Coordinates of C-alpha atoms in Angstrom, one line a residue:
M1 CA 19.4 1.4 40.9
N2 CA 19.2 4.8 42.5
P3 CA 15.6 6.2 42.8
R4 CA 16.6 9.5 41.3
R5 CA 18.2 7.8 38.4
R6 CA 15.2 5.5 37.9
A7 CA 12.9 8.5 37.9
R8 CA 15.1 10.3 35.4
V9 CA 15.2 7.2 33.1
L10 CA 11.5 6.8 33.4
S11 CA 10.9 10.5 32.6
V12 CA 13.1 10.2 29.5
L13 CA 11.3 7.1 28.3
C14 CA 7.9 8.7 28.8
V15 CA 8.9 11.7 26.8
L16 CA 10.3 9.5 24.0
T17 CA 7.2 7.5 24.0
L18 CA 5.0 10.6 23.7
L19 CA 7.2 11.9 20.9
A20 CA 7.0 8.6 19.0
F21 CA 3.2 8.4 19.4
G22 CA 2.8 12.0 18.3
W23 CA 5.0 11.4 15.2
Y24 CA 3.0 8.3 14.3
A25 CA -0.4 9.9 14.9
T26 CA 0.3 12.9 12.7
R27 CA 1.5 10.9 9.6
S28 CA -0.7 11.3 6.6
V29 CA -2.6 8.3 5.4
R30 CA -4.9 7.6 2.4
P31 CA -8.6 7.1 3.1
P32 CA -9.3 3.4 3.2
D33 CA -12.1 3.6 0.7
C34 CA -9.9 4.8 -2.2
K35 CA -8.4 1.9 -4.1
V36 CA -5.9 2.5 -6.8
A37 CA -4.6 -0.1 -9.3
V38 CA -1.7 0.4 -11.6
G39 CA -0.3 -1.5 -14.6
A40 CA 2.8 -1.0 -16.6
F41 CA 5.1 -2.5 -19.1
T42 CA 8.3 -3.9 -17.5
G43 CA 11.8 -4.1 -18.7
S44 CA 13.9 -7.3 -18.9
D45 CA 14.7 -7.1 -15.2
G46 CA 11.0 -7.0 -14.2
Q47 CA 11.0 -3.4 -13.1
P48 CA 8.2 -1.2 -14.4
L49 CA 8.8 1.4 -17.0
G50 CA 7.2 4.8 -16.6
E51 CA 6.0 7.2 -19.3
G52 CA 8.7 7.7 -21.9
G53 CA 10.3 4.3 -21.0
E54 CA 12.3 5.5 -18.0
P55 CA 12.7 3.1 -15.2
T56 CA 10.5 3.7 -12.1
T57 CA 9.1 1.8 -9.1
W58 CA 5.7 0.4 -8.4
D59 CA 5.4 2.7 -5.4
E60 CA 6.0 5.8 -7.6
L61 CA 3.4 4.6 -10.1
G62 CA 0.9 4.0 -7.3
E63 CA 1.5 7.5 -5.9
A64 CA 1.1 9.1 -9.3
A65 CA -2.2 7.2 -9.9
Y66 CA -3.4 8.2 -6.5
R67 CA -2.6 11.9 -7.1
D68 CA -4.5 11.6 -10.4
Q69 CA -7.5 10.2 -8.6
V70 CA -7.4 13.0 -6.0
A71 CA -7.0 15.7 -8.7
S72 CA -10.0 14.3 -10.6
G73 CA -12.2 14.3 -7.4
H74 CA -12.6 10.5 -7.2
C75 CA -10.7 10.2 -4.0
E76 CA -10.2 12.3 -0.9
P77 CA -6.7 13.7 -0.2
P78 CA -4.6 12.1 2.5
G79 CA -5.4 13.1 6.1
A80 CA -3.7 12.8 9.5
R81 CA -3.8 9.3 11.0
W82 CA -5.5 10.6 14.2
L83 CA -8.5 11.9 12.3
G84 CA -9.4 8.4 11.1

């Protein structure tokens, strides 16, 4: 492989690695000491039912419960990954 081409490929890989690490490090995460448990009635297909009986997912129910905990002051809001 040509040394100039090798240097160009290595430079591009370094830039992509830095971008990927930067994206990962700035993602918001929940504090590890805040635990949230949810329970719900399920339909015949085993999927949870939200308020009013509309179909929802377990992830959506967990996010709603976490937002309620943050709003009530029991949990801290999510922060950047690099802060933890």
